[in-house]
Coordinates of C-alpha atoms and ligand atoms in Angstrom, one line a residue:
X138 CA -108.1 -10.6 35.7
X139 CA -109.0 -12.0 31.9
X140 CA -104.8 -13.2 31.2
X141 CA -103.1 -14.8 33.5
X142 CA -99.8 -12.8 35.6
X143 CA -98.0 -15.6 33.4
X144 CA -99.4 -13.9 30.5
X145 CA -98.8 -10.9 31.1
X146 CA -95.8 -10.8 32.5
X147 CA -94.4 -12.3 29.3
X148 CA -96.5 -9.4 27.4
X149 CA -94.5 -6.9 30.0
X150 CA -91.4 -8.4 28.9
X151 CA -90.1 -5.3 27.9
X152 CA -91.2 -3.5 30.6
X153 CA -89.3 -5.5 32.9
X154 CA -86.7 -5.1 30.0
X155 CA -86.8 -1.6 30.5
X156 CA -87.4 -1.2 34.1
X157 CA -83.9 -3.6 34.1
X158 CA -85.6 -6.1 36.4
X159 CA -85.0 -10.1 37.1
X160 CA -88.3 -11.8 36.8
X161 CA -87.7 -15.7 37.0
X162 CA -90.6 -17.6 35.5
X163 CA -91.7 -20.6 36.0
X164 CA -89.6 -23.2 34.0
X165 CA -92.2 -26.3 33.9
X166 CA -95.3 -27.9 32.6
X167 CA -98.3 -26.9 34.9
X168 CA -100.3 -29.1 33.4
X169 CA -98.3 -32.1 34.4
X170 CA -97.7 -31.1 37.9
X171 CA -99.4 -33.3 40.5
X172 CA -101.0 -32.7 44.1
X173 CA -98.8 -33.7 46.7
X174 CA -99.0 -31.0 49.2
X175 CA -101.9 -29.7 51.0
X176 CA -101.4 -27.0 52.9
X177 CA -103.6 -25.1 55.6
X178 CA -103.2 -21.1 56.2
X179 CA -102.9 -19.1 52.6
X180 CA -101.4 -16.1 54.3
X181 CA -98.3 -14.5 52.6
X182 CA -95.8 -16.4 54.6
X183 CA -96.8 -19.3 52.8
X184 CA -96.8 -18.2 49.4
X185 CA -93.1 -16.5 50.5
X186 CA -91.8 -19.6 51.9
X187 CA -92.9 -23.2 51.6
X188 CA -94.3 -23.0 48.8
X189 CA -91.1 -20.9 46.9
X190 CA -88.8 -24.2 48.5
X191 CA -91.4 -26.0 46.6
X192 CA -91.0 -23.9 43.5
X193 CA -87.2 -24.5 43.2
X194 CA -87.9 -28.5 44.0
X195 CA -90.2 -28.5 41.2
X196 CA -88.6 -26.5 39.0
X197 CA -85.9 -29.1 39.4
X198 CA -87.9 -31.5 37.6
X199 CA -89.7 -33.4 40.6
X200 CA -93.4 -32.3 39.3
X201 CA -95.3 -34.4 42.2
X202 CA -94.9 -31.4 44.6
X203 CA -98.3 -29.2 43.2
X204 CA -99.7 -27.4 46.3
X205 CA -103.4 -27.3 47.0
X206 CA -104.0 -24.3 49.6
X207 CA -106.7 -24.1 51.9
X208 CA -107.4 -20.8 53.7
X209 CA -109.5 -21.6 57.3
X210 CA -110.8 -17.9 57.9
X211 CA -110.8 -15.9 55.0
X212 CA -112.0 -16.1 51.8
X213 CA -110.4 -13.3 50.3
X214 CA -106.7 -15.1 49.3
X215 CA -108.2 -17.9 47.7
X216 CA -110.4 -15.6 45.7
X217 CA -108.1 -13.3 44.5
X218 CA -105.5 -16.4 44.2
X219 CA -108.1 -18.2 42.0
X220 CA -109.0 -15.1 39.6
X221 CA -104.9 -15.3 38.9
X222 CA -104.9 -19.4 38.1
X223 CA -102.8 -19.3 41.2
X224 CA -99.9 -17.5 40.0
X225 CA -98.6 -14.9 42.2
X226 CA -95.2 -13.0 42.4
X227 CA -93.0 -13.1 45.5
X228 CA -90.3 -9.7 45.1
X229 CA -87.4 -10.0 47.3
X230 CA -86.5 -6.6 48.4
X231 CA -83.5 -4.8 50.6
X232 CA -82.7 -1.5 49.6
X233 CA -81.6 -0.9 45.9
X234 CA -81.9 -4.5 45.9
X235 CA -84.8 -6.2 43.9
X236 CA -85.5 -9.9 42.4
X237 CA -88.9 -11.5 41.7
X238 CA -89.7 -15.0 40.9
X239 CA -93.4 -16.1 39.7
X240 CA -94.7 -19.0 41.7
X241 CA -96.6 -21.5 40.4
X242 CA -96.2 -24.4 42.7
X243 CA -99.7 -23.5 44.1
X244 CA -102.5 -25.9 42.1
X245 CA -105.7 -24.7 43.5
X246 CA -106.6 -22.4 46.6
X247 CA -109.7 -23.2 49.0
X248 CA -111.6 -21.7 51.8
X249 CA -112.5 -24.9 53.9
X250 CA -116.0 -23.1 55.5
X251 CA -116.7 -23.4 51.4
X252 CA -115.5 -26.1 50.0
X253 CA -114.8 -28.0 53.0
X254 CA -115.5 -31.7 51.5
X255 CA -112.9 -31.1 49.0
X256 CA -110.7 -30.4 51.4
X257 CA -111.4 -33.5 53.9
X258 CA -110.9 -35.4 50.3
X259 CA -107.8 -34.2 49.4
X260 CA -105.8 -34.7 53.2
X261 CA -107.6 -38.2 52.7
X262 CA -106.1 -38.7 49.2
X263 CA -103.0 -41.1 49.3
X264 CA -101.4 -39.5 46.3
X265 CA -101.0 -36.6 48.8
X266 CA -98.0 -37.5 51.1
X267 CA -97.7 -34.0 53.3
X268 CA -100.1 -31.8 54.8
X269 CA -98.6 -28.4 56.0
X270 CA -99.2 -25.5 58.1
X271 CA -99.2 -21.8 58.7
X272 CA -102.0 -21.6 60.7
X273 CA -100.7 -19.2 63.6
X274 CA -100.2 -19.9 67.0
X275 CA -103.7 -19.1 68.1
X276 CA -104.9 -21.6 65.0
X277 CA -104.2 -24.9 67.2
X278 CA -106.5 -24.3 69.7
X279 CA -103.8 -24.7 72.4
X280 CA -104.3 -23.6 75.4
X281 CA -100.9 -21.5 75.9
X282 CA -100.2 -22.4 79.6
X283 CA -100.8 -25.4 80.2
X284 CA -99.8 -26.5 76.1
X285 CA -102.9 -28.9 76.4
X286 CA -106.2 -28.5 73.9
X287 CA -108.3 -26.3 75.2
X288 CA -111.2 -27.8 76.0
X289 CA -112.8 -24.5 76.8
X290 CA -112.8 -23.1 73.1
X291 CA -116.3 -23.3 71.3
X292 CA -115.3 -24.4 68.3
X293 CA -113.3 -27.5 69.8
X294 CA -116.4 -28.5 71.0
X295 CA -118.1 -28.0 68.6
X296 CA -115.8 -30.6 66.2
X297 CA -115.6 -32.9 68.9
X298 CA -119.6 -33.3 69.0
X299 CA -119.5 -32.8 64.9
X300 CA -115.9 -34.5 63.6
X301 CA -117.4 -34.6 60.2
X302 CA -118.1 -30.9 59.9
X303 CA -115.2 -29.3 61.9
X304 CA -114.3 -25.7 61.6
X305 CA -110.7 -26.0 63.5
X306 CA -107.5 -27.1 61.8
X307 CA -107.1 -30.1 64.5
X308 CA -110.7 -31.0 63.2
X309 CA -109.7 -30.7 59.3
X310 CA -106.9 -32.7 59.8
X311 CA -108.1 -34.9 61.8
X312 CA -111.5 -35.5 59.5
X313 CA -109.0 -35.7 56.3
X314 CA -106.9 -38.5 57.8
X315 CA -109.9 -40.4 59.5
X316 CA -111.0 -40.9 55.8
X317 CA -107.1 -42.1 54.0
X318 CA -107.2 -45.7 53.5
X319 CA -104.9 -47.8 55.7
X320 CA -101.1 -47.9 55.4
X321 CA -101.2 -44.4 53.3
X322 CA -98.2 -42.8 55.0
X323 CA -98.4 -39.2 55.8
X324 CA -96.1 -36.9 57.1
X325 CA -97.7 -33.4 58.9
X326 CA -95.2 -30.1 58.8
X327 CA -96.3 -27.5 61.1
X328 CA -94.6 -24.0 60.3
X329 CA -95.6 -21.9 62.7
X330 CA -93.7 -20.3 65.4
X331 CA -94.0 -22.2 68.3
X332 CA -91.1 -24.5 70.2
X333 CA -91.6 -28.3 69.7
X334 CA -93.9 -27.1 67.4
X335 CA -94.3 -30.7 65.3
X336 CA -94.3 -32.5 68.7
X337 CA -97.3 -29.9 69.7
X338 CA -99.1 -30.4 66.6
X339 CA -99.1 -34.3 67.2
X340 CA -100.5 -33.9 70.7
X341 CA -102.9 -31.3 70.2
X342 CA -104.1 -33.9 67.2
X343 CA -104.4 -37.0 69.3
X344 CA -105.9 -35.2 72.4
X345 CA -108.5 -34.1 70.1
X346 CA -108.6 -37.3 67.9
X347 CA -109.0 -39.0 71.8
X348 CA -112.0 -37.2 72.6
X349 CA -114.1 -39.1 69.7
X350 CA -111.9 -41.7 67.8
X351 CA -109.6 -44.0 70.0
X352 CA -108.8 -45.4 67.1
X353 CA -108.0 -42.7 64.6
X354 CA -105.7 -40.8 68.2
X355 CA -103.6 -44.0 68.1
X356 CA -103.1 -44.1 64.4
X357 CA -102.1 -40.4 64.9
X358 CA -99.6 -41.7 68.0
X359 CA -97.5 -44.0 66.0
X360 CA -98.1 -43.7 62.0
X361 CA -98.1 -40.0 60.9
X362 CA -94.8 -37.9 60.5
X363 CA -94.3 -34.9 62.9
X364 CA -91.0 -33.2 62.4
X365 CA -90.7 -30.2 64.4
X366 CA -89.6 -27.1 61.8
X367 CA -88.3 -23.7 62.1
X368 CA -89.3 -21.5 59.6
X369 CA -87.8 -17.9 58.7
X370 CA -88.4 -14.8 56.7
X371 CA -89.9 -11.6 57.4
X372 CA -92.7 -11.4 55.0
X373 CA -94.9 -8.6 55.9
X374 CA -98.6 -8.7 55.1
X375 CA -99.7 -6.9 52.2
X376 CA -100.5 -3.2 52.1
X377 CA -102.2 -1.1 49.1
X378 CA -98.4 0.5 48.7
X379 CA -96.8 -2.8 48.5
X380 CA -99.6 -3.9 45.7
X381 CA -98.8 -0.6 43.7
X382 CA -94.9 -1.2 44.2
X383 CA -95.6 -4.7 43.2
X384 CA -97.5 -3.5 40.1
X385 CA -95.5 -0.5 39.1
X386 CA -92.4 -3.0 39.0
X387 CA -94.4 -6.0 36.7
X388 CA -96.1 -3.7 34.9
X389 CA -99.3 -5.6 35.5
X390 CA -101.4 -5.9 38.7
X391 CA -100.7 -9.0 40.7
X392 CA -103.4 -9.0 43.8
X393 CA -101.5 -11.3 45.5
X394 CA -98.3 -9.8 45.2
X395 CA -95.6 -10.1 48.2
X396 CA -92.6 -8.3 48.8
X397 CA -90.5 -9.6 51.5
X398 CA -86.8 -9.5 52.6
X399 CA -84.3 -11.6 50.7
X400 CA -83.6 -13.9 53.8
X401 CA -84.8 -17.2 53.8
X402 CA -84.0 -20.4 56.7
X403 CA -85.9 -23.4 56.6
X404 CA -85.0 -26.0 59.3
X405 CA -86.6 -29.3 59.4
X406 CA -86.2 -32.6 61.4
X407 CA -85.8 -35.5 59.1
X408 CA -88.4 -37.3 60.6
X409 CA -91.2 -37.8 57.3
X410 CA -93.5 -41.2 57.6
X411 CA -93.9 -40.0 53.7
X412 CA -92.0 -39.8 50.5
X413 CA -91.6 -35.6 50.6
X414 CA -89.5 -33.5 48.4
X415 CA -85.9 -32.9 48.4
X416 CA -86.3 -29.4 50.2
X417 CA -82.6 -29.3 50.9
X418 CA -82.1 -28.8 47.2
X419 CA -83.8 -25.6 47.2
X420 CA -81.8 -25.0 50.4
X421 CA -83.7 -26.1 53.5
X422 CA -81.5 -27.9 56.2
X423 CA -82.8 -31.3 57.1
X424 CA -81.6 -31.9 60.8
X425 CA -81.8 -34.5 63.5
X426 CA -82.7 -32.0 66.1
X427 CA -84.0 -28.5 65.2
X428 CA -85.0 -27.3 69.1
X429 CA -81.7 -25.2 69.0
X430 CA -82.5 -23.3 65.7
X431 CA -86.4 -22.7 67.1
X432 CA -84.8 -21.9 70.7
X433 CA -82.4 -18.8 69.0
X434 CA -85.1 -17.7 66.6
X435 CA -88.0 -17.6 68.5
X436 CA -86.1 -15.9 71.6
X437 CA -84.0 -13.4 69.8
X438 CA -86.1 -12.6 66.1
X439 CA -89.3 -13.2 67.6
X440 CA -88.9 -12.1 71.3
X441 CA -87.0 -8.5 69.7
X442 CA -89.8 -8.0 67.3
X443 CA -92.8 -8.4 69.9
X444 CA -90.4 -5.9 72.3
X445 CA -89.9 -3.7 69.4
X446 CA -94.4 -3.6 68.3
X447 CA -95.1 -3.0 71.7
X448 CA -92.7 -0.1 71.9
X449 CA -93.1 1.0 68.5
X450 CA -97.2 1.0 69.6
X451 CA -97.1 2.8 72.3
X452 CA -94.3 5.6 70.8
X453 CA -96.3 5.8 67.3
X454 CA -93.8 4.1 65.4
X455 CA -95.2 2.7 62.4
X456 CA -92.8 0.1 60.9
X457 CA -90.3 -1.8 62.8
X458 CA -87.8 0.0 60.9
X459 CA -89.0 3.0 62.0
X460 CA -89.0 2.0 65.9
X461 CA -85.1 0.6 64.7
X462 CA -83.8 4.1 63.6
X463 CA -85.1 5.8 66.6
X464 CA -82.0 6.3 69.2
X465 CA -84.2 4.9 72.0
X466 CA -86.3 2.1 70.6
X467 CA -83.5 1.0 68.7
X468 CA -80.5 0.9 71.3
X469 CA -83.2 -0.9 73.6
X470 CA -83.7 -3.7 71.0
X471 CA -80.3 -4.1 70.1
X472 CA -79.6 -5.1 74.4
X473 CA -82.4 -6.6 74.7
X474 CA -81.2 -9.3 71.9
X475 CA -77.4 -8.6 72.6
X476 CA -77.8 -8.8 76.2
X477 CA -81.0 -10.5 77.6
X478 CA -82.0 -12.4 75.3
X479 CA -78.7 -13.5 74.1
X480 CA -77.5 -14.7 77.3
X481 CA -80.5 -17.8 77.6
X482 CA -79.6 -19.2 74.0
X483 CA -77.8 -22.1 73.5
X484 CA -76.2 -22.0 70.1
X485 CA -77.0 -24.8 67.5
X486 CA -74.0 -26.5 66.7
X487 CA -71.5 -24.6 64.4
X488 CA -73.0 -21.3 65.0
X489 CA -72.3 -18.1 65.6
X490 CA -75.1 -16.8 67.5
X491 CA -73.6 -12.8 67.8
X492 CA -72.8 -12.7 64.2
X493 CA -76.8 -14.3 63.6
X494 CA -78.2 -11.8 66.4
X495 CA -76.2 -9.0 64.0
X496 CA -77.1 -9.9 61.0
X497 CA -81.0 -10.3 62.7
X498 CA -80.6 -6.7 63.5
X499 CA -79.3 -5.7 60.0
X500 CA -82.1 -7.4 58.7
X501 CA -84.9 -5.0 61.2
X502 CA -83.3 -2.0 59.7
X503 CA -84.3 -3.3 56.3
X504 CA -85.5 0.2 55.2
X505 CA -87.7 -0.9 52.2
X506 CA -90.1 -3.6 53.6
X507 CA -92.8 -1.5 55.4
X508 CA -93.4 -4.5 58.3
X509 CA -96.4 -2.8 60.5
X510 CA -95.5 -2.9 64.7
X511 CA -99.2 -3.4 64.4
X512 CA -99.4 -6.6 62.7
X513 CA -96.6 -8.0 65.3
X514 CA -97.9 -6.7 67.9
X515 CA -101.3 -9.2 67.4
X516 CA -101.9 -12.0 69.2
X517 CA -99.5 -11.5 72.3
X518 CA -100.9 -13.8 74.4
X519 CA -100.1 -16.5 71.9
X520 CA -96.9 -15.5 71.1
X521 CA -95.3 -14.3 74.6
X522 CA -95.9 -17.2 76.6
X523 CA -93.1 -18.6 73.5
X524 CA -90.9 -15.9 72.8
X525 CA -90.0 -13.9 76.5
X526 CA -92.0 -16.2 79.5
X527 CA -88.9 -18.9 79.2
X528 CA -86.4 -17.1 79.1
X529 CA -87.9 -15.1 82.0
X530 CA -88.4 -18.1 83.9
X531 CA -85.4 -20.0 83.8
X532 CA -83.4 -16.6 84.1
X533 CA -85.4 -16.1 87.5
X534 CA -85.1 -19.1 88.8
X535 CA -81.3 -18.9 88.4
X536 CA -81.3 -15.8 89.9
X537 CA -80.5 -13.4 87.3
X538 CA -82.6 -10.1 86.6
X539 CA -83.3 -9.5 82.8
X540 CA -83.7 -5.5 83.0
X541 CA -84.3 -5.3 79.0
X542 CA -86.9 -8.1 79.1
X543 CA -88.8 -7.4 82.4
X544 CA -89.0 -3.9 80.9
X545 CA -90.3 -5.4 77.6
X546 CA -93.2 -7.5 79.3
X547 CA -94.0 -4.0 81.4
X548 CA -94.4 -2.5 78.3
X549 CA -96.8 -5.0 76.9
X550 CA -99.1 -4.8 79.6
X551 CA -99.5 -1.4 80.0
X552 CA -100.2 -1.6 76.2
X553 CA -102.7 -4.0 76.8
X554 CA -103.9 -1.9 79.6
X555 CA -104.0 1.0 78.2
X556 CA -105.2 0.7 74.7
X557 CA -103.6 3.8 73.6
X558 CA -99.9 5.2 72.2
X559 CA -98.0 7.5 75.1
X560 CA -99.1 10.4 72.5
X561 CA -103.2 9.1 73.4
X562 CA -104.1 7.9 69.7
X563 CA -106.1 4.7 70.2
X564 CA -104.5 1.5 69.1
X565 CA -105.8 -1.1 67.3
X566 CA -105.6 -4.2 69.7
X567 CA -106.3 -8.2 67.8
X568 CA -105.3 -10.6 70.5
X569 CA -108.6 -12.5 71.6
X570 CA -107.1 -13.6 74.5
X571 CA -106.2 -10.0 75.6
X572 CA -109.5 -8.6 77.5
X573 CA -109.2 -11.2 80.2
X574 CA -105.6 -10.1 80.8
X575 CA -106.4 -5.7 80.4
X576 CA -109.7 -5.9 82.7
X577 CA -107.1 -7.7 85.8
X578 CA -104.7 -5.0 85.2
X579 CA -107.4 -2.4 84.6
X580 CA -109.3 -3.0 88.2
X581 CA -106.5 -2.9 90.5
X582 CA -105.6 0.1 92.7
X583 CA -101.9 0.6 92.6
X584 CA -99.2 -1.1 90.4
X585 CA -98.0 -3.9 93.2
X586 CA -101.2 -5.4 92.7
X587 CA -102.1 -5.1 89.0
X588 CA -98.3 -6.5 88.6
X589 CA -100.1 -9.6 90.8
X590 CA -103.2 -9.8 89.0
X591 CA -101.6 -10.2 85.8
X592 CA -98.9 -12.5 86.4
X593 CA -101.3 -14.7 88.3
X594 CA -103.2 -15.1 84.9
X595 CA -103.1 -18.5 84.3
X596 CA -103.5 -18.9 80.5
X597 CA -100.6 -16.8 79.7
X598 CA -98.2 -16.9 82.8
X599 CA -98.8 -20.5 83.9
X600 CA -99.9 -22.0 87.4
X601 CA -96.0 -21.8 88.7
X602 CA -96.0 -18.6 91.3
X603 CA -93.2 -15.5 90.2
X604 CA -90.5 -14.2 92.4
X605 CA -91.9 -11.5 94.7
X606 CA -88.6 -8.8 93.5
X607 CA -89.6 -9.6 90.2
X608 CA -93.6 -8.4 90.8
X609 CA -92.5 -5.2 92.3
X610 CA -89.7 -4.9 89.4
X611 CA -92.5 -5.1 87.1
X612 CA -94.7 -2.7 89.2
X613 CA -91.7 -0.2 89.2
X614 CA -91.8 -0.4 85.5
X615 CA -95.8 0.0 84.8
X616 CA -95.6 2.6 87.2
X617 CA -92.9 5.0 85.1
X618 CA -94.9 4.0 82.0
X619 CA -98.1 5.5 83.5
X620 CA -96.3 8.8 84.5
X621 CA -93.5 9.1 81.9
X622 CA -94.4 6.8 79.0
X623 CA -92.3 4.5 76.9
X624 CA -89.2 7.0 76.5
X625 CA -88.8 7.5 80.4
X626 CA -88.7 3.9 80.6
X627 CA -86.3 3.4 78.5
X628 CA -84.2 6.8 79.3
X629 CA -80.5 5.7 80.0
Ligands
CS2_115 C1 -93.3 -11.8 63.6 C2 -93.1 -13.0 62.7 O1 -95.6 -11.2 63.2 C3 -94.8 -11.7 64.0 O2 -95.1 -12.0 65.2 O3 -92.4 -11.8 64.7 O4 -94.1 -13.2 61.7 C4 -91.7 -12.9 62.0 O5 -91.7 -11.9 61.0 C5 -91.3 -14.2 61.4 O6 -91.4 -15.3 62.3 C6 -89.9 -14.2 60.8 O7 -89.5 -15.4 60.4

């Protein structure tokens, strides 16, 4: 791209003019805005989130907020973010509904394998006061069960023995700050979805930090900021039709180009060792306590949504609209938060958690964002252990039988088990922790025992045995899947 998508979008003025559109622009001096922010893990939710809260701070006149962004695994967003002087458009989309805004809080965009000494140097800067994340849950090298490092991963072993040269995010961050002088205060935001998930971060950080610098763990212990966040907004990856949306609606072609739902929560604990910007302007709740917002989000948005991938898989069901407008798939998701789900979630203070688990639903039916079961669907073994396994186990161990969810978790393993739809079609399965679970429920005889194998898999179900009713529940349930399919087992 020879102008920038500031450029040209001011050349398609009248385009937009025409095509009656709201573009915001940016209202500010980039060449006076300053590095304040790095943040790991490029992806779309980023550029949709933090980084538009940034935006709106800086566009406020506080220009000390410049993002640096540093992709870990792929080169391909920093590329096409670079070719664009890191401008990028975020279009907020619900039906009929459009508005756009071009971001430009992003200052330059990495890939770390590359450039990885420039980005040990900027988490070491002191002019940079937060580093953030949105690395995904698998990006922490956490073993799921037991919520300790996992000692087992190649590449964690690898930092440990090479600290300076470290491929994992634990082992950026921790080679970034090993290098900032003394009394530099820094404050670290993980945004991904996981419960506790600043107190995780810090943990993960100092077990790793432990197995090589003493020093550098305790420094990590007691001087760096950790505030646990919960982040919100459906921002589907990008697809080629999203692009040419994006494009016919600019009138230029913005690679980078997101369209996402008009929702946006931002819930952080106001717990920063650092100076960090006035989010709450740009309307981000600063709390002392945010485990009740991550508690209701990741149980009833995230646990629906993996329930509604898993059955939109295996019933062909592309988008998680699609799997929302069909009678069966769509009255099962609605219980499963109403009911199941609903019932383990204590409600933050002040809220209404049925008119929230409503307006969740409204926001699933969203008919214009084209949010793949597929791309949900990844990494389950990551993501169930957060968003169904507790509310499974403390519903258990009070005694009460979650029909919606126990079906849910059925329907996840004999997706993993199976590999294809109930129509045959092969599915695409990315979940690198999903073999081990498949071959245990792949070499059993009957459904009583592959029910066994697979909830006696440590890394995802824990050490902690599961009520024997609840095994042959589940064994019921993989059993109808394997003669009848998803719709039988969801068949009033
Ligand atoms: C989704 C989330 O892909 C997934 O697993 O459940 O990315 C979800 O869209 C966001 O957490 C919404 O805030």
């Amino acid at each position: 791209m020879t102008t920038s998508v500031l450029d040209q979008l001011h050349l398609s003025s009248d385009h937009l003019r025409a095509a009656n559109a709201s573009v915001t622009q940016p209202n500010y001096d980039r060449t006076r805005l300053q590095t304040g922010i790095v943040h790991l893990g490029l992806g779309a939710f980023h550029r949709a989130h933090q980084a538009l809260y940034t935006e709106k701070v800086i566009s406020e006149g506080d220009l000390r907020w410049g993002i640096l962004g540093v992709s870990l695994r792929d080169p391909r967003v920093p590329d096409v973010l670079t070719a664009q002087d890191n401008l990028y458009s975020v279009t907020e989309r619900h039906g009929d509904e459009a508005r756009t805004r071009v971001v430009a809080s992003l200052r330059g965009a990495l890939f770390a394998p590359r450039d990885l000494a420039r980005v040990i140097a900027a988490i070491a800067d002191p002019s940079v006061s937060i580093v953030s994340s949105t690395v995904t849950e698998k990006g922490y090298s956490q073993n799921p069960a037991s919520a300790d490092l996992d000692m087992d991963d190649a590449d964690v072993r690898h930092d440990i023995a090479h600290p300076e040269a470290p491929r994992t995010t634990l082992g950026v961050l921790a080679a970034g700050i090993r290098l900032r002088p003394d009394s530099s205060p820094l404050t670290l935001v993980c945004c991904d979805n996981m419960a506790g998930n600043g107190d995780t971060l810090r943990k993960l950080l100092v077990q790793y930090a432990g197995q090589f610098d003493p020093k550098l763990a305790r420094r990590i212990e007691t001087e760096i900021g950790c505030p646990n966040s919960m982040v919100d907004r459906i921002v589907p990856a990008a697809t080629p039709a999203s692009l040419d949306w994006a494009a016919a609606r600019l009138g230029l072609r913005d690679e980078a180009a997101i369209v996402c739902e008009p929702f946006t929560q931002w819930v952080i604990e106001d717990r920063f060792a650092s100076p960090r910007p006035a989010w709450e302007d740009a309307g981000a709740l600063l709390t002392s306590d945010v485990r009740p917002y991550q508690a209701m989000k990741l149980r009833l948005l995230n646990g629906t949504h993996s329930a509604l991938a898993y059955a939109g898989q295996l019933c062909g069901m592309e988008t998680v609209a699609d799997a929302m407008a069909d009678p069966l798939v769509g009255a099962f998701a609605r219980r499963l938060m109403l009911e199941d789900l609903r019932a383990t979630v204590a409600a933050p203070s002040g809220y209404d958690v049925t008119s929230y688990c409503h307006d969740l639903l409204k926001r699933f039916e969203n008919p214009t964002l084209q949010h793949r079961t597929q791309q949900i669907a990844m990494d389950g073994t990551q993501k169930i252990p957060v968003r169904w396994l507790p509310a499974l186990r403390e519903s258990l161990a009070a005694g009460v039988e979650r029909p919606l969810l126990e079906r849910a978790l059925a329907s996840w393993l004999h997706y993993l088990a199976t590999g294809r739809s109930d129509s045959g079609a092969a599915l695409v399965i990315s979940d690198p922790g999903a073999e081990a679970l498949a071959s245990l429920l792949r070499q059993t005889g009957n459904d009583v025992d592959a029910a066994h194998a697979a909830l006696a898999h440590g890394p995802v179900f824990g050490a902690q045995p599961w009520p024997h009713a609840f095994v042959e529940r589940l064994a019921l349930h993989l059993s109808t899947l394997r003669q009848g399919g998803m719709k039988t087992l969801l068949a009033p």
